[in-house]
């Protein structure tokens, strides 16, 4: 418990006696007790306020360095993903659309879905600089239980063409260590 910033005297407390941040620390502590090489963290900080999120992310980074951990960090918060990740995978309807280094994803996204996601992230801009174009996705979100034929993103993709509606694109390397599932790169 002390490794995650909790007082050992808390060991006999009940769950309702802990804050959200403390509960996350307990979850991390329980995972560390197994001495893992890999921790899968699914929305690990999504229910926390921003200052507590930062504390938990910093704790996870410290523990990663101390114990040589690898994380699979699942999140909808792109700013958190940018902070904690080395490589980023973007999924749509359970399918991997793009995988690359953090720098590549955030500076040169290739898949239209990744581009739309990143266009929604607010960025401060200097006075007189160009405003970033916001990509608004149109169309209905398909059911994950009954995905469309072809590329799962074609119903909302601004770049879709006939092949996208018929054939599911291969997930392939289009640049060094930059993988994309999109017919634009075939």
Backbone as a printed PyTorch tensor [residue, N CA C, xyz], in Angstrom:
tensor([[[  0.8220,  -1.1950,   0.0000],
         [  0.0000,   0.0000,   0.0000],
         [  0.8650,   1.2580,   0.0000]],

        [[  1.9840,   1.1850,   0.6930],
         [  2.8530,   2.3600,   0.7460],
         [  3.4430,   2.6870,  -0.6220]],

        [[  3.6890,   1.6700,  -1.4690],
         [  4.2160,   1.8950,  -2.8220],
         [  3.2860,   2.7490,  -3.6590]],

        [[  1.9800,   2.6950,  -3.3760],
         [  1.0060,   3.4550,  -4.1580],
         [  0.5200,   4.7030,  -3.4240]],

        [[  1.1710,   5.0500,  -2.3120],
         [  0.8530,   6.2930,  -1.6140],
         [ -0.2700,   6.1920,  -0.5970]],

        [[ -0.5290,   4.9790,  -0.1040],
         [ -1.5580,   4.8000,   0.9240],
         [ -0.9060,   4.3700,   2.2300]],

        [[ -1.4390,   4.8620,   3.3150],
         [ -0.9530,   4.4970,   4.6350],
         [ -1.3370,   3.0510,   4.9290]],

        [[ -0.3840,   2.2650,   5.4160],
         [ -0.6420,   0.8550,   5.7070],
         [ -1.7300,   0.6800,   6.7650]],

        [[ -1.9610,   1.7000,   7.5780],
         [ -3.0050,   1.5930,   8.6040],
         [ -4.4090,   1.5680,   7.9870]],

        [[ -4.5190,   1.8650,   6.6970],
         [ -5.8170,   1.8450,   6.0100],
         [ -6.2820,   0.4290,   5.6700]],

        [[ -5.4580,  -0.5600,   5.9520],
         [ -5.7170,  -1.9200,   5.4790],
         [ -7.0600,  -2.4900,   5.9460]],

        [[ -7.5510,  -2.0550,   7.0740],
         [ -8.8060,  -2.5980,   7.5970],
         [-10.0200,  -1.7260,   7.3010]],

        [[ -9.8600,  -0.7140,   6.4810],
         [-11.0030,   0.1330,   6.1240],
         [-11.8990,  -0.5720,   5.1150]],

        [[-13.1420,  -0.1340,   5.0880],
         [-14.1150,  -0.6470,   4.1230],
         [-14.0400,   0.1860,   2.8380]],

        [[-14.4500,  -0.3890,   1.7110],
         [-14.3630,   0.3380,   0.4330],
         [-15.0360,   1.7040,   0.4380]],

        [[-16.1830,   1.8380,   1.1080],
         [-16.8910,   3.1260,   1.0990],
         [-16.1450,   4.2160,   1.8640]],

        [[-15.1050,   3.8480,   2.5810],
         [-14.3340,   4.8110,   3.3490],
         [-13.1810,   5.4330,   2.5400]],

        [[-13.0710,   5.0530,   1.2770],
         [-11.9970,   5.5670,   0.4380],
         [-12.5510,   6.4930,  -0.6420]],

        [[-11.7480,   7.4720,  -1.0300],
         [-12.1070,   8.3560,  -2.1520],
         [-11.8480,   7.6150,  -3.4650]],

        [[-12.2750,   8.2190,  -4.5640],
         [-12.0520,   7.6120,  -5.8720],
         [-10.5760,   7.4170,  -6.1830]],

        [[ -9.7670,   8.4170,  -5.8690],
         [ -8.3290,   8.3070,  -6.1070],
         [ -7.6960,   7.2240,  -5.2490]],

        [[ -8.1480,   7.1170,  -4.0050],
         [ -7.6310,   6.0640,  -3.1350],
         [ -8.0410,   4.6870,  -3.6490]],

        [[ -9.2480,   4.5760,  -4.1640],
         [ -9.6990,   3.2900,  -4.7220],
         [ -8.8540,   2.8940,  -5.9310]],

        [[ -8.4910,   3.8720,  -6.7540],
         [ -7.6210,   3.5690,  -7.8930],
         [ -6.2620,   3.0940,  -7.4000]],

        [[ -5.7520,   3.7380,  -6.3650],
         [ -4.4670,   3.3180,  -5.7930],
         [ -4.5500,   1.8820,  -5.2490]],

        [[ -5.6800,   1.5420,  -4.6360],
         [ -5.8770,   0.1790,  -4.1290],
         [ -5.8830,  -0.8140,  -5.2840]],

        [[ -6.5790,  -0.4620,  -6.3780],
         [ -6.5920,  -1.3300,  -7.5520],
         [ -5.1980,  -1.5460,  -8.1170]],

        [[ -4.4180,  -0.4900,  -8.1700],
         [ -3.0330,  -0.5940,  -8.6490],
         [ -2.2160,  -1.4600,  -7.6990]],

        [[ -2.4140,  -1.2610,  -6.4080],
         [ -1.7080,  -2.0420,  -5.3920],
         [ -2.0250,  -3.5340,  -5.5280]],

        [[ -3.2950,  -3.8410,  -5.7470],
         [ -3.7050,  -5.2450,  -5.9110],
         [ -3.0610,  -5.8560,  -7.1460]],

        [[ -2.9720,  -5.0860,  -8.2180],
         [ -2.3350,  -5.5880,  -9.4310],
         [ -0.8400,  -5.8220,  -9.1930]],

        [[ -0.1950,  -4.8990,  -8.4830],
         [  1.2460,  -5.0310,  -8.2150],
         [  1.5690,  -6.2230,  -7.3210]],

        [[  0.6220,  -6.6170,  -6.4680],
         [  0.8530,  -7.7330,  -5.5510],
         [  1.1890,  -9.0210,  -6.2970]],

        [[  0.7620,  -9.1320,  -7.5360],
         [  1.0340, -10.3280,  -8.3410],
         [  2.3660, -10.2590,  -9.0730]],

        [[  3.0930,  -9.1410,  -8.9030],
         [  4.3850,  -8.9360,  -9.5470],
         [  4.2950,  -9.1260, -11.0720]],

        [[  3.3930,  -8.3940, -11.7170],
         [  3.1850,  -8.5860, -13.1570],
         [  4.2330,  -7.8860, -14.0050]],

        [[  4.3130,  -8.2900, -15.2520],
         [  5.1040,  -7.5670, -16.2470],
         [  4.2000,  -6.6400, -17.0400]],

        [[  2.8980,  -6.9760, -17.1060],
         [  1.9240,  -6.2490, -17.8980],
         [  0.6940,  -5.9420, -17.0440]],

        [[  0.2200,  -4.6990, -17.1240],
         [ -1.0230,  -4.3060, -16.4670],
         [ -1.9390,  -3.7060, -17.5320]],

        [[ -3.1590,  -4.1940, -17.5880],
         [ -4.1570,  -3.6310, -18.4850],
         [ -5.0150,  -2.6870, -17.6570]],

        [[ -4.9890,  -1.4220, -18.0080],
         [ -5.7130,  -0.3810, -17.2750],
         [ -6.8210,   0.1520, -18.1750]],

        [[ -8.0530,  -0.2320, -17.8930],
         [ -9.2010,   0.1540, -18.7060],
         [ -9.9060,   1.3370, -18.0570]],

        [[ -9.8080,   2.5030, -18.6870],
         [-10.4130,   3.7440, -18.1710],
         [-10.0060,   3.9800, -16.7080]],

        [[ -8.7170,   3.8470, -16.4410],
         [ -8.1840,   3.9070, -15.0770],
         [ -8.3860,   5.2480, -14.3870]],

        [[ -8.5120,   6.3290, -15.1380],
         [ -8.6420,   7.6460, -14.5070],
         [ -9.8850,   8.4070, -14.9650]],

        [[-10.7540,   7.7550, -15.7150],
         [-11.8860,   8.4710, -16.3190],
         [-12.8770,   9.0420, -15.3040]],

        [[-13.0300,   8.4060, -14.1590],
         [-14.0170,   8.8720, -13.1760],
         [-13.4220,   9.8460, -12.1620]],

        [[-12.1810,  10.2450, -12.3620],
         [-11.4900,  11.0870, -11.3910],
         [-11.4050,  12.5230, -11.8850]],

        [[-11.3420,  13.4720, -10.9340],
         [-11.1520,  14.8580, -11.3710],
         [ -9.7180,  15.0400, -11.8650]],

        [[ -9.4820,  16.1210, -12.5600],
         [ -8.2270,  16.3140, -13.2940],
         [ -6.9930,  16.2520, -12.3920]],

        [[ -7.0490,  16.8540, -11.2140],
         [ -5.8640,  16.8450, -10.3420],
         [ -5.5680,  15.4330,  -9.8340]],

        [[ -6.6030,  14.6690,  -9.5290],
         [ -6.3970,  13.2860,  -9.0750],
         [ -5.9390,  12.4280, -10.2540]],

        [[ -6.4780,  12.6870, -11.4470],
         [ -6.0090,  11.9790, -12.6420],
         [ -4.5070,  12.1320, -12.7890]],

        [[ -4.0310,  13.3550, -12.6530],
         [ -2.5990,  13.6250, -12.7960],
         [ -1.7950,  12.8560, -11.7510]],

        [[ -2.2760,  12.8040, -10.5250],
         [ -1.5760,  12.0620,  -9.4780],
         [ -1.4900,  10.5760,  -9.8160]],

        [[ -2.5940,  10.0010, -10.2720],
         [ -2.6160,   8.5680, -10.5890],
         [ -1.7310,   8.2750, -11.8000]],

        [[ -1.7790,   9.1260, -12.8030],
         [ -0.9260,   8.9210, -13.9840],
         [  0.5450,   9.0300, -13.6060]],

        [[  0.8900,  10.0150, -12.7870],
         [  2.2770,  10.1500, -12.3330],
         [  2.7020,   8.9340, -11.5150]],

        [[  1.8000,   8.4270, -10.6660],
         [  2.0830,   7.2200,  -9.8930],
         [  2.3370,   6.0460, -10.8360]],

        [[  1.4810,   5.8960, -11.8320],
         [  1.6520,   4.7850, -12.7730],
         [  2.9760,   4.8870, -13.5230]],

        [[  3.3670,   6.0920, -13.8940],
         [  4.6560,   6.2740, -14.5750],
         [  5.8130,   5.9250, -13.6470]],

        [[  5.7270,   6.3460, -12.3890],
         [  6.7850,   6.0220, -11.4180],
         [  6.8880,   4.5120, -11.2100]],

        [[  5.7420,   3.8480, -11.0720],
         [  5.7320,   2.3960, -10.8700],
         [  6.2310,   1.6620, -12.1130]],

        [[  5.9130,   2.2050, -13.2750],
         [  6.3830,   1.6080, -14.5210],
         [  7.9070,   1.6000, -14.5570]],

        [[  8.4910,   2.7140, -14.1780],
         [  9.9580,   2.8100, -14.1620],
         [ 10.5630,   1.9110, -13.0850]],

        [[  9.9750,   1.9300, -11.8960],
         [ 10.5170,   1.1540, -10.7720],
         [ 10.4290,  -0.3510, -11.0010]],

        [[  9.3100,  -0.8210, -11.5380],
         [  9.0840,  -2.2560, -11.6780],
         [  9.2350,  -2.7760, -13.1080]],

        [[  9.5850,  -1.9040, -14.0500],
         [  9.7360,  -2.3270, -15.4400],
         [  8.4320,  -2.8160, -16.0480]],

        [[  7.3340,  -2.1410, -15.7240],
         [  6.0090,  -2.5610, -16.1790],
         [  5.7150,  -2.1170, -17.6020]],

        [[  4.8670,  -2.8680, -18.2440],
         [  4.2700,  -2.4810, -19.5100],
         [  2.7870,  -2.2900, -19.2520]],

        [[  2.2260,  -1.2080, -19.7790],
         [  0.7960,  -0.9520, -19.6350],
         [  0.1120,  -1.0450, -20.9810]],

        [[ -1.0710,  -1.6120, -20.9720],
         [ -2.0300,  -1.3980, -22.0470],
         [ -3.0460,  -0.4720, -21.4060]],

        [[ -3.0540,   0.7590, -21.8490],
         [ -3.8580,   1.8160, -21.2320],
         [ -5.0150,   2.1440, -22.1670]],

        [[ -6.2180,   1.7910, -21.7620],
         [ -7.4120,   1.9890, -22.5790],
         [ -8.1280,   3.2330, -22.0790]],

        [[ -8.3780,   4.1820, -22.9900],
         [ -9.0310,   5.4190, -22.5760],
         [ -9.6740,   6.1170, -23.7620]],

        [[-10.7130,   6.8970, -23.4630],
         [-11.3150,   7.7690, -24.4600],
         [-10.7350,   9.1770, -24.3720]],

        [[ -9.9710,   9.4500, -23.3370],
         [ -9.4030,  10.7780, -23.1180],
         [ -8.0610,  10.8830, -23.8430]],

        [[ -8.0670,  11.5430, -24.9870],
         [ -6.8710,  11.6020, -25.8200],
         [ -5.7160,  12.3610, -25.1830]],

        [[ -6.0120,  13.3070, -24.2840],
         [ -4.9200,  14.0140, -23.6170],
         [ -4.2220,  13.0940, -22.6150]],

        [[ -4.9620,  12.2310, -21.9530],
         [ -4.3590,  11.2580, -21.0320],
         [ -3.5410,  10.2500, -21.8220]],

        [[ -4.0950,   9.7700, -22.9300],
         [ -3.3810,   8.8090, -23.7770],
         [ -2.0640,   9.4220, -24.2520]],

        [[ -2.1220,  10.6720, -24.6670],
         [ -0.9140,  11.3440, -25.1570],
         [  0.1530,  11.4310, -24.0660]],

        [[ -0.2810,  11.6610, -22.8530],
         [  0.6660,  11.8280, -21.7520],
         [  1.3360,  10.5100, -21.3660]],

        [[  0.5770,   9.4330, -21.3050],
         [  1.1070,   8.1980, -20.7210],
         [  1.6710,   7.2040, -21.7350]],

        [[  1.3100,   7.3360, -22.9860],
         [  1.6370,   6.2920, -23.9700],
         [  2.9150,   6.5590, -24.7580]],

        [[  3.5230,   5.4590, -25.1860],
         [  4.6330,   5.5140, -26.1380],
         [  4.1000,   5.2250, -27.5410]],

        [[  3.2130,   4.2120, -27.6110],
         [  2.5560,   3.8410, -28.8630],
         [  1.0600,   3.9390, -28.6260]],

        [[  0.3380,   4.3070, -29.6860],
         [ -1.1000,   4.5110, -29.5720],
         [ -1.8090,   3.6950, -30.6440]],

        [[ -2.8320,   2.9730, -30.2180],
         [ -3.7000,   2.2600, -31.1420],
         [ -5.0790,   2.8980, -31.0910]],

        [[ -5.6630,   3.1400, -32.2470],
         [ -6.9940,   3.7400, -32.3350],
         [ -7.9460,   2.6710, -32.8450]],

        [[ -9.0280,   2.4600, -32.0900],
         [ -9.9960,   1.4310, -32.4540],
         [-11.3500,   2.0560, -32.7800]],

        [[-12.0880,   1.3700, -33.6490],
         [-13.4510,   1.7600, -33.9970],
         [-14.2670,   0.4760, -34.0960]],

        [[-15.3490,   0.4100, -33.3420],
         [-16.2050,  -0.7870, -33.3000],
         [-15.3990,  -2.0610, -33.0400]],

        [[-14.4220,  -1.9690, -32.1580],
         [-13.6330,  -3.1300, -31.7840],
         [-12.5490,  -3.5220, -32.7710]],

        [[-12.3660,  -2.7500, -33.8220],
         [-11.3380,  -3.0410, -34.8150],
         [-10.2250,  -2.0070, -34.7310]],

        [[ -8.9880,  -2.4690, -34.8390],
         [ -7.8480,  -1.5640, -34.8320],
         [ -7.7890,  -0.8320, -36.1730]],

        [[ -7.8270,   0.4930, -36.1020],
         [ -7.7910,   1.3160, -37.3050],
         [ -6.3910,   1.8410, -37.5950]],

        [[ -5.6500,   2.1670, -36.5090],
         [ -4.3200,   2.7490, -36.6920],
         [ -3.4760,   2.4530, -35.4630]],

        [[ -2.1940,   2.2190, -35.6850],
         [ -1.2460,   1.9640, -34.6020],
         [  0.0870,   2.5790, -34.9940]],

        [[  0.6130,   3.4290, -34.1140],
         [  1.8970,   4.0870, -34.3990],
         [  2.4480,   4.6700, -33.1070]],

        [[  3.6020,   5.2710, -33.2130],
         [  4.1660,   5.9660, -32.0610],
         [  3.2500,   7.1340, -31.6960]],

        [[  3.3490,   7.5550, -30.4640],
         [  2.5470,   8.6960, -30.0130],
         [  2.7950,   9.9060, -30.9100]],

        [[  4.0410,  10.1590, -31.2290],
         [  4.3610,  11.3250, -32.0550],
         [  3.6980,  11.2270, -33.4220]],

        [[  3.7780,  10.0580, -34.0570],
         [  3.1810,   9.8690, -35.3860],
         [  1.6630,  10.0500, -35.3450]],

        [[  1.0190,   9.4530, -34.3580],
         [ -0.4480,   9.5480, -34.2660],
         [ -0.8880,  10.9930, -34.0880]],

        [[ -0.2190,  11.7240, -33.2140],
         [ -0.6570,  13.0820, -32.8940],
         [ -0.1950,  14.1420, -33.9030]],

        [[  0.8600,  13.8530, -34.6660],
         [  1.3180,  14.8540, -35.6360],
         [  0.9520,  14.5050, -37.0710]],

        [[  0.8150,  13.2150, -37.3690],
         [  0.5140,  12.8080, -38.7390],
         [ -0.4300,  11.6040, -38.7680]],

        [[ -1.6580,  11.7860, -38.2790],
         [ -2.6080,  10.6710, -38.3070],
         [ -2.9680,  10.3360, -39.7550]],

        [[ -3.0540,   9.0500, -40.0640],
         [ -3.3370,   8.6440, -41.4370],
         [ -4.7860,   8.2050, -41.6390]],

        [[ -5.3610,   7.5190, -40.6810],
         [ -6.7200,   7.0150, -40.8470],
         [ -7.7320,   8.1500, -40.6740]],

        [[ -8.7590,   8.2110, -41.5110],
         [ -9.7670,   9.2730, -41.3860],
         [-10.4340,   9.3240, -40.0040]],

        [[-10.6060,   8.1810, -39.3400],
         [-11.2030,   8.1940, -38.0040],
         [-10.2600,   8.8440, -36.9900]],

        [[ -8.9850,   8.5070, -37.0620],
         [ -7.9960,   9.1240, -36.1730],
         [ -7.9520,  10.6280, -36.4100]],

        [[ -7.9860,  11.0300, -37.6640],
         [ -7.9740,  12.4570, -37.9930],
         [ -9.1910,  13.1680, -37.4000]],

        [[-10.3600,  12.5380, -37.4940],
         [-11.5790,  13.1380, -36.9240],
         [-11.4970,  13.2190, -35.4070]],

        [[-11.0070,  12.1640, -34.7640],
         [-10.8610,  12.1810, -33.3060],
         [ -9.9580,  13.3200, -32.8570]],

        [[ -8.8110,  13.4320, -33.4830],
         [ -7.8450,  14.4450, -33.0700],
         [ -8.3140,  15.8540, -33.4020]],

        [[ -9.1490,  15.9930, -34.4180],
         [ -9.6560,  17.3270, -34.7450],
         [-10.5950,  17.8490, -33.6670]],

        [[-11.1170,  16.9560, -32.8410],
         [-12.0440,  17.3420, -31.7720],
         [-11.3310,  17.7680, -30.4920]],

        [[-10.0310,  17.5280, -30.4090],
         [ -9.2710,  17.8860, -29.2060],
         [ -8.9580,  19.3760, -29.2340]],

        [[ -9.3780,  20.1070, -28.2050],
         [ -9.0750,  21.5420, -28.1850],
         [ -7.5660,  21.7800, -28.0270]],

        [[ -7.0570,  22.7110, -28.7990],
         [ -5.6470,  23.0910, -28.6800],
         [ -5.5570,  24.6070, -28.5920]],

        [[ -4.7140,  25.0860, -27.6920],
         [ -4.5330,  26.5370, -27.6340],
         [ -3.7990,  27.0030, -28.8780]],

        [[ -4.1230,  28.1680, -29.3470],
         [ -3.4150,  28.6890, -30.5220],
         [ -2.9850,  30.1200, -30.2640]],

        [[ -1.9020,  30.4640, -30.9010],
         [ -1.3690,  31.8120, -30.7610],
         [ -2.2020,  32.7770, -31.5740]],

        [[ -2.2340,  33.9900, -31.1390],
         [ -2.9800,  35.0260, -31.8420],
         [ -2.4770,  35.1160, -33.2850]],

        [[ -3.4080,  35.0930, -34.2160],
         [ -3.0610,  35.1930, -35.6270],
         [ -2.7730,  33.8560, -36.2910]],

        [[ -2.6870,  32.7470, -35.5170],
         [ -2.4130,  31.4530, -36.1380],
         [ -3.6910,  30.8770, -36.7440]],

        [[ -3.5160,  29.9420, -37.6370],
         [ -4.6490,  29.3260, -38.3230],
         [ -5.4300,  28.4340, -37.3630]],

        [[ -6.7310,  28.4710, -37.4890],
         [ -7.6000,  27.6080, -36.6980],
         [ -7.5920,  26.2180, -37.3330]],

        [[ -7.5010,  25.1800, -36.5010],
         [ -7.5150,  23.8150, -36.9990],
         [ -8.9240,  23.4620, -37.4760]],

        [[ -9.0050,  22.7660, -38.6060],
         [-10.2980,  22.3750, -39.1550],
         [-10.8790,  21.2190, -38.3580]],

        [[-12.1050,  21.3740, -37.9210],
         [-12.8160,  20.3400, -37.1730],
         [-13.5090,  19.4270, -38.1660]],

        [[-13.2790,  18.1230, -38.0430],
         [-13.9120,  17.1410, -38.9150],
         [-15.1410,  16.6030, -38.1910]],

        [[-16.3070,  16.8740, -38.7410],
         [-17.5600,  16.4040, -38.1540],
         [-17.9810,  15.1350, -38.8920]],

        [[-18.0880,  14.0420, -38.1490],
         [-18.5120,  12.7830, -38.7580],
         [-20.0250,  12.7720, -38.9130]],

        [[-20.4810,  12.3670, -40.0690],
         [-21.9100,  12.2680, -40.3490],
         [-22.2870,  10.7970, -40.4180]],

        [[-23.5700,  10.5300, -40.4340],
         [-24.0370,   9.1510, -40.5670],
         [-24.2760,   8.5020, -39.2190]],

        [[-24.8580,   7.3470, -39.2810],
         [-25.2080,   6.5950, -38.0790],
         [-24.0440,   5.7130, -37.6250]],

        [[-23.8900,   5.6230, -36.3180],
         [-22.9070,   4.7100, -35.7480],
         [-23.4720,   3.3000, -35.8750]],

        [[-22.7860,   2.4050, -36.5830],
         [-23.3020,   1.0440, -36.7470],
         [-23.3020,   0.2750, -35.4280]],

        [[-24.1040,  -0.7590, -35.3860],
         [-24.1520,  -1.6240, -34.2050],
         [-22.9080,  -2.4970, -34.1650]],

        [[-22.2300,  -2.5620, -33.0330],
         [-21.0760,  -3.4680, -32.9290],
         [-21.4990,  -4.9390, -33.0710]],

        [[-22.7630,  -5.2390, -32.7290],
         [-23.2630,  -6.6060, -32.8560],
         [-23.5420,  -6.9820, -34.3060]],

        [[-23.7400,  -5.9840, -35.1420],
         [-24.0250,  -6.2150, -36.5500],
         [-23.2600,  -5.1870, -37.4000]],

        [[-21.9350,  -5.3080, -37.4330],
         [-21.1350,  -4.3050, -38.1580],
         [-21.4040,  -4.3740, -39.6610]],

        [[-21.1850,  -3.2670, -40.3510],
         [-21.4240,  -3.2490, -41.7940],
         [-20.3860,  -4.0890, -42.5450]],

        [[-20.7760,  -4.5140, -43.7420],
         [-19.8510,  -5.2180, -44.6280],
         [-18.7480,  -4.2420, -45.0410]],

        [[-17.5680,  -4.7580, -45.2890],
         [-16.4400,  -3.9130, -45.6930],
         [-15.7840,  -3.2760, -44.4880]],

        [[-15.2650,  -2.0940, -44.6800],
         [-14.6370,  -1.3530, -43.5830],
         [-15.7150,  -0.9420, -42.5860]],

        [[-15.5000,  -1.1860, -41.3100],
         [-16.5180,  -0.8580, -40.3050],
         [-16.7520,   0.6410, -40.1850]],

        [[-15.8250,   1.4490, -40.6580],
         [-15.9490,   2.9000, -40.5490],
         [-16.5760,   3.5310, -41.7970]],

        [[-16.8120,   2.7830, -42.8460],
         [-17.2410,   3.3880, -44.1160],
         [-18.5540,   4.1600, -44.0270]],

        [[-19.4420,   3.8100, -43.0870],
         [-20.7330,   4.5040, -42.9980],
         [-20.5930,   5.9420, -42.5080]],

        [[-19.4530,   6.2770, -41.9220],
         [-19.2340,   7.6330, -41.4020],
         [-17.9970,   8.2920, -41.9910]],

        [[-17.2750,   7.5840, -42.8130],
         [-15.9910,   8.0640, -43.3270],
         [-16.1670,   9.0800, -44.4560]],

        [[-15.5560,  10.2620, -44.3180],
         [-15.6620,  11.2640, -45.3820],
         [-14.8670,  10.8910, -46.6440]],

        [[-13.9830,   9.9000, -46.5400],
         [-13.1530,   9.5080, -47.6850],
         [-13.5710,   8.1620, -48.2830]],

        [[-14.6900,   7.5860, -47.8290],
         [-15.1010,   6.2520, -48.2790],
         [-15.4140,   6.2220, -49.7750]],

        [[-15.0770,   5.1000, -50.4030],
         [-15.4180,   4.8590, -51.8040],
         [-15.9090,   3.4220, -51.9200]],

        [[-16.2710,   2.9780, -53.1140],
         [-16.9430,   1.6810, -53.3010],
         [-16.2140,   0.5080, -52.6590]],

        [[-14.9190,   0.4290, -52.8000],
         [-14.1560,  -0.6820, -52.2350],
         [-14.3500,  -0.7610, -50.7160]],

        [[-14.4400,   0.3920, -50.0610],
         [-14.6220,   0.4410, -48.6040],
         [-15.9240,  -0.2360, -48.1810]],

        [[-16.9380,  -0.1610, -49.0230],
         [-18.2480,  -0.7340, -48.7040],
         [-18.2830,  -2.2480, -48.9240]],

        [[-17.3050,  -2.7820, -49.6350],
         [-17.3190,  -4.1980, -50.0090],
         [-16.2700,  -5.0430, -49.2840]],

        [[-15.0770,  -4.4730, -49.0980],
         [-13.9420,  -5.2680, -48.6090],
         [-13.3680,  -4.6490, -47.3370]],

        [[-13.2110,  -5.4870, -46.3260],
         [-12.5820,  -5.0370, -45.0880],
         [-11.0860,  -4.8170, -45.3610]],

        [[-10.5510,  -3.6330, -45.1020],
         [ -9.1350,  -3.3850, -45.4140],
         [ -8.2020,  -4.1560, -44.4800]],

        [[ -7.0690,  -4.5680, -45.0140],
         [ -6.0440,  -5.2210, -44.1950],
         [ -5.4130,  -4.1870, -43.2700]],

        [[ -5.0070,  -4.6310, -42.1020],
         [ -4.2690,  -3.7950, -41.1630],
         [ -2.7980,  -4.0090, -41.5180]],

        [[ -2.1850,  -2.9840, -42.1180],
         [ -0.8280,  -3.1960, -42.6130],
         [  0.0660,  -1.9930, -42.3530]],

        [[  1.3520,  -2.2530, -42.4090],
         [  2.3570,  -1.2170, -42.2040],
         [  2.4710,  -0.3780, -43.4710]],

        [[  2.1800,   0.9180, -43.3420],
         [  2.2610,   1.8130, -44.5010],
         [  3.4670,   2.7440, -44.4240]],

        [[  4.0050,   2.9060, -43.2400],
         [  5.2560,   3.6200, -42.9940],
         [  5.9770,   2.8220, -41.9230]],

        [[  7.2040,   3.1220, -41.6520],
         [  7.9550,   2.3830, -40.6440],
         [  7.2380,   2.4310, -39.2860]],

        [[  6.8010,   1.2610, -38.8140],
         [  6.0900,   1.1030, -37.5340],
         [  4.7990,   1.9230, -37.4490]],

        [[  4.1740,   2.1920, -38.5740],
         [  2.8960,   2.9200, -38.6100],
         [  1.9180,   2.0530, -39.4090]],

        [[  0.9570,   1.4750, -38.6960],
         [  0.0190,   0.5280, -39.2790],
         [ -1.3590,   1.1720, -39.4170]],

        [[ -2.0400,   0.8690, -40.5340],
         [ -3.3500,   1.4510, -40.7980],
         [ -4.2290,   0.4050, -41.4880]],

        [[ -5.5150,   0.4220, -41.1570],
         [ -6.5030,  -0.4020, -41.8500],
         [ -7.3660,   0.5490, -42.6650]],

        [[ -6.9160,   0.8520, -43.8860],
         [ -7.6530,   1.8020, -44.7250],
         [ -7.2890,   1.5710, -46.1940]],

        [[ -8.3080,   1.5460, -47.0430],
         [ -8.0700,   1.3460, -48.4770],
         [ -7.3700,   2.5330, -49.1320]],

        [[ -7.3120,   3.6760, -48.4700],
         [ -6.5710,   4.8140, -49.0260],
         [ -5.0840,   4.4990, -49.1370]],

        [[ -4.6250,   3.4780, -48.4050],
         [ -3.1940,   3.1610, -48.3570],
         [ -2.9080,   1.7870, -48.9460]],

        [[ -3.7220,   1.3530, -49.9380],
         [ -3.4710,   0.0530, -50.5700],
         [ -2.7210,   0.2260, -51.8610]]])
